Amino acid sequence: MTDLTVLARAELTRPDLPYRKFAFWAGFAMLSWAIVAFLYVPLGTVLSAAFYREGSVTTETIARLAGARNVRSALWNTFWMAGATVITVNIVGLFQVMVLEFVKVRGAGILKIAYATPLVFGSVTAITGYNFVYGDSGAVTELLTRFFPGMNRDWFHGWVAVLIAHSFLMTHYHFLFLRAAIRRVDFATVEAARSLGASPISALFKVVLPVVRPTIFAVSLLVLLSALTSLAAPAILGGREFRMLNQMIMGLNSVRRQDMAALLALLLGLISLIVFLGLRWIERRQTYFGGAKTPIPMQKVVLKNRLSNAAVHIIAWVLFVIYATPVVFTILFSFAPSRSIATDVLPSSLTLDNYISVLTAQQTLEPLVNSTVMSVMAIAVVLCLALFAGRLIAKSKSLLTGVVEFSLFIPWVLPSSLVAIGLILAYDAPSPWIFGNVLLGSYAIMPIAYGILIVPMMVRLIGAAMVGIDPSLEDAAQSLGAGPLTRFLRVTMPLLAPVLILVSALAFNDLVNEYTVSAFLYNPNNKPLGVAIAGFAVSNDPETLAKGLVYATLVMSVSFVIIMLADKLGLGRAPISVV
Amino acid sequence: MIDLERISVSYGDTTVMHDLSLDVRESEFFTLLGPSGCGKTTLLRTISGFVTPSSGSVHISGRDVTALAPEDRGIGVVFQNYALFPHLTVFENVAFGLRVARTNRAEIASRVQDALDRIGVAEHAAKKPAELSGGQQQRVAIARALILGARVLLLDEPLSNLDAKLREAMRDEIRDIQQRMGLTAVYVTHDQHEALAISDRVAVMESGAVRQIGTPRELYASPTSAFVCSFIGDTSCLPPHPAFQPNGRAVRAFVRPEHVHLGVRDGDGWINLEPTLERMVYQGARTRLVLRAGDTRLTAEAPSDQPEHVNGDTVPVSIRLADVHLYPEAQP
Ligand SMILES: Nc1ncnc2c1ncn2[C@@H]1O[C@H](COP(=O)(O)OP(=O)(O)OP(=O)(O)O)[C@@H](O)[C@H]1O
Ligand SMILES: [Mg+2]
């Protein structure tokens, strides 16, 4: 190439410089607007609803709340249930991890599949399944009454049911994070302990678990957070006598006592914030695993003591039954004729009728379509924002980008109910922030809320992937004449593509399983899957129940495919951090 | 060809390069040599345009390119880790620049094929970079950098990822390509052997400044500073001696191992020392003798067939005064 063509190329690229500048500032303006309008304005509105009345600060709402007996009891229920859940989940979760990673147990491969089910069978879907299997007309209850004719058919009810559901459904943090941590423990330390006379089990308790204690703490805090903000479990299983905080917030909101709802949501937000800060603190203090140059990978030990070996096997397989039963029965009965549902222990025959009736009737198809469309809308918009923000954060370190980064992580700490209350209070009347529109009751309110929920996860993962791309690749493209847009489209995007697909899939999984925000914000135009499933779950009509089972099975299948995809693409093998 | 004039570079508040001027001639193989962190990469990236100097100017072929973006400079760049696009095939990697320039398909096909043929990786055209060996990746990186017809090629430690044998072969290959195409090459390395073997001229850098520019021979034979003298080739520091301290001024004296001769020599212009032997390092044809004279250590080199010495022996050596490099003590 002659110098002349170099010059010509230089001249040709000149004119689009102002255009690049314009595109950047347009993107930045959109991002800032979204942050202010959908994050800070709703938060500010919640604060003022809780503490301001007629232009002055008031503590009246606090007093009123403190005086309400049902609020006090919901608070008390929430706290003790969260505490109890942390204990029971740790017992179940630690045992699972021991069986999967530390002790040789027969059939560990099958056990692992059962223990992994909370990853795909969670939230409202799982609660529906539990209610269906253990409820008063459930298959297990049916079976039990054949052995114990005098028993109370309605045993799966109230706090017992909520605690049982929590205990077995919230173990997925243990499954993901604690297992990963234990695998990084140097097995030589176990052998050292045993050479000093410790039995395998005592080596586990004296050496392995203390090493991973920070992870156990962190996982416990995540469980605490989930239990505190639990909604589907108490709503479906708790009944009248056992209500938790999120239900209270929803109830107060529906009777237009929004000052009180706002205050309770803030309280929940404050607790979440404290828990979150605790997590950060743990993560920063987390010690690195050993100093050994060549750590020996964790190995499974054989329990020589027959008694303890038998005990471990029995408990492991009982857990298997507990985990597998709701999943298997939910899937099985989704193929059962409706007369068989709620009467038989096993389906009398298998048929596709339920699926055909769900997928062909407008009314039952709608929640499926709604959830899909709204999730895709939210993901598409957040994807663009995350790409823009990720690039901004990766390329420049200024106060402004710091503020953007911080803002986009805020929703991580916010309980879903606080996000929902914020949107409701800020946009229940025409607002200049959204150009004079009203969100409450509109179709858009759900996709917007969904977007807020997935922003932190998507920005974090996409941002990390962007930082991971070798900067000299872009330099190389630039030295070959590629401008910023070409570089982005031809180099960065193709390299990011797997991550983008993966992150979008994970977000989709979260959103089709979403219940809390949906329950607050949905209206007849955009009723999502989670709400529809919960509605069917409490029905006594076998036809309706069948539809719920079909939904649940469909959602489970989607989750299953997405989780497998994530595992294939290696997200499971990446060093996992809890926060 | 490449004129750097009074270049200063700062990263944030720290100035890593101050008032550096340099002139690379047409079709020259020019090497930037210096210890880690001395600013070689910074200087190279100033030429390619990835670093914007806080003051000073860059001229290429007489044209001021200081304000020009890297994509507009038409310079070929080979990166230390090659920076091959992992999602593109070898063919597409090499074709990248042509695609960006919207060259027509037929021309791309023929030019890329041509380039791949020339560097001997034509049969790997459909592979992804990860499937190539280090040497092949290196060749692809060079082909990609040159596909647009760049007359200037910048290489930042291009051999550091290869093993020793391949390094030498690739070194000669790079030199060969540069000669054949008459390119102006600026080459960064911290390996002095590499620099001496490949370059027309070398700039020795230290903490953001050029200490000396010259041909490899000049740098080795007459280093102008203690730093260059000890950085290029092997040197020993000599103990103080009246012969090179006529007026008692403190100086630092260096000598190359091949100029330390075994045996006593009388006469003008020679000095004699009587160090003890600390250890012998057999290197095949020649043997190195590590000697100790007072508290300085001296290295001598001798053919391996010379009589054996035992550690602790006194081994008289002589050095020609003309071979001693002297620098004032104050000079760094
Ligand atoms: N992006 C940057 N930000 C801040 N300081 C930098 C940056 N890049 C380089 N430096 C500093 O500038 C100085 C010169 O760095 P440079 O990378 O040019 O050295 P180098 O000679 O190429 O070293 P090496 O042989 O290790 O590659 C170093 O002190 C380095 O710490
Ligand atoms: Mg460097």
CSV table of C-alpha atoms in Angstrom, one decimal, chain B residues 207-325:
chain,number,residue,atom,x,y,z
B,207,SER,CA,14.4,3.7,32.4
B,208,GLY,CA,12.6,5.4,29.6
B,209,ALA,CA,15.7,6.8,27.9
B,210,VAL,CA,18.0,5.7,25.0
B,211,ARG,CA,21.5,5.2,26.4
B,212,GLN,CA,23.2,4.3,23.1
B,213,ILE,CA,22.4,3.7,19.5
B,214,GLY,CA,24.7,1.8,17.2
B,215,THR,CA,25.5,-1.3,15.2
B,216,PRO,CA,25.9,-4.5,17.3
B,217,ARG,CA,29.6,-4.3,16.7
B,218,GLU,CA,29.8,-0.7,17.9
B,219,LEU,CA,27.8,-1.5,21.0
B,220,TYR,CA,29.9,-4.5,21.9
B,221,ALA,CA,33.3,-3.0,21.1
B,222,SER,CA,32.8,0.5,22.4
B,223,PRO,CA,30.0,0.9,24.8
B,224,THR,CA,29.8,4.6,25.9
B,225,SER,CA,28.4,3.9,29.4
B,226,ALA,CA,28.9,1.4,32.2
B,227,PHE,CA,25.2,0.4,31.8
B,228,VAL,CA,25.6,-0.5,28.1
B,229,CYS,CA,28.9,-2.2,28.7
B,230,SER,CA,27.5,-4.5,31.3
B,231,PHE,CA,24.2,-5.0,29.6
B,232,ILE,CA,25.6,-6.1,26.3
B,233,GLY,CA,27.8,-9.2,26.3
B,234,ASP,CA,29.6,-10.6,29.3
B,235,THR,CA,31.7,-8.3,31.4
B,236,SER,CA,33.7,-8.5,34.5
B,237,CYS,CA,34.4,-5.6,36.8
B,238,LEU,CA,38.1,-5.1,37.4
B,239,PRO,CA,39.6,-4.3,40.8
B,240,PRO,CA,41.2,-0.9,41.2
B,241,HIS,CA,44.6,-0.7,39.5
B,242,PRO,CA,47.1,2.2,39.3
B,243,ALA,CA,47.4,1.6,35.5
B,244,PHE,CA,44.0,3.0,34.7
B,245,GLN,CA,43.7,5.5,37.6
B,246,PRO,CA,46.6,7.8,36.7
B,247,ASN,CA,45.4,10.8,38.7
B,248,GLY,CA,43.8,8.8,41.4
B,249,ARG,CA,40.2,9.5,40.2
B,250,ALA,CA,37.7,6.8,41.0
B,251,VAL,CA,36.7,4.9,37.9
B,252,ARG,CA,34.9,1.7,37.0
B,253,ALA,CA,36.8,-0.6,34.8
B,254,PHE,CA,35.2,-3.5,32.8
B,255,VAL,CA,36.7,-6.2,30.6
B,256,ARG,CA,35.2,-8.9,28.4
B,257,PRO,CA,36.1,-12.5,29.2
B,258,GLU,CA,37.9,-13.0,25.9
B,259,HIS,CA,40.2,-10.2,26.7
B,260,VAL,CA,41.5,-11.8,29.9
B,261,HIS,CA,44.5,-13.8,28.8
B,262,LEU,CA,46.0,-16.6,30.8
B,263,GLY,CA,49.7,-16.2,31.6
B,264,VAL,CA,51.9,-13.3,32.4
B,265,ARG,CA,52.7,-10.7,29.7
B,266,ASP,CA,55.3,-8.0,30.3
B,267,GLY,CA,55.5,-4.8,28.4
B,268,ASP,CA,53.8,-1.5,28.0
B,269,GLY,CA,50.0,-1.5,27.7
B,270,TRP,CA,49.5,-4.7,29.7
B,271,ILE,CA,48.5,-5.2,33.3
B,272,ASN,CA,48.9,-8.4,35.2
B,273,LEU,CA,46.8,-9.9,37.9
B,274,GLU,CA,47.1,-12.9,40.1
B,275,PRO,CA,43.6,-14.1,41.0
B,276,THR,CA,42.7,-17.5,42.5
B,277,LEU,CA,40.5,-19.9,40.6
B,278,GLU,CA,37.1,-20.3,42.1
B,279,ARG,CA,35.5,-22.7,39.6
B,280,MET,CA,35.8,-23.9,36.0
B,281,VAL,CA,32.8,-24.0,33.7
B,282,TYR,CA,33.3,-26.4,30.8
B,283,GLN,CA,31.4,-25.2,27.7
B,284,GLY,CA,32.7,-27.5,25.0
B,285,ALA,CA,35.3,-26.0,22.8
B,286,ARG,CA,36.1,-23.4,25.5
B,287,THR,CA,36.2,-23.3,29.2
B,288,ARG,CA,35.3,-20.4,31.5
B,289,LEU,CA,37.4,-19.7,34.5
B,290,VAL,CA,35.8,-17.9,37.3
B,291,LEU,CA,38.5,-16.1,39.2
B,292,ARG,CA,38.6,-14.0,42.3
B,293,ALA,CA,40.9,-11.1,42.7
B,294,GLY,CA,40.4,-9.4,46.1
B,295,ASP,CA,36.7,-8.9,46.4
B,296,THR,CA,35.9,-8.8,42.7
B,297,ARG,CA,35.1,-11.7,40.5
B,298,LEU,CA,36.7,-12.0,37.1
B,299,THR,CA,35.7,-14.2,34.2
B,300,ALA,CA,38.3,-15.5,31.7
B,301,GLU,CA,37.8,-17.7,28.7
B,302,ALA,CA,40.3,-20.2,27.4
B,303,PRO,CA,40.4,-23.1,24.9
B,304,SER,CA,39.4,-26.3,26.7
B,305,ASP,CA,42.7,-28.0,25.8
B,306,GLN,CA,44.7,-25.8,28.0
B,307,PRO,CA,46.3,-27.4,31.1
B,308,GLU,CA,43.8,-28.1,33.9
B,309,HIS,CA,43.8,-26.0,37.0
B,310,VAL,CA,42.5,-27.0,40.4
B,311,ASN,CA,40.2,-24.8,42.4
B,312,GLY,CA,42.1,-22.6,44.7
B,313,ASP,CA,45.1,-22.4,42.3
B,314,THR,CA,46.6,-19.0,41.6
B,315,VAL,CA,46.1,-18.3,37.9
B,316,PRO,CA,48.1,-15.4,36.6
B,317,VAL,CA,46.2,-13.4,33.9
B,318,SER,CA,47.1,-10.4,31.7
B,319,ILE,CA,44.8,-7.8,30.2
B,320,ARG,CA,45.7,-5.3,27.5
B,321,LEU,CA,45.0,-1.8,28.7
B,322,ALA,CA,43.3,-1.0,25.4
B,323,ASP,CA,40.7,-3.6,26.1
B,324,VAL,CA,39.6,-2.1,29.4
B,325,HIS,CA,36.5,0.0,29.3
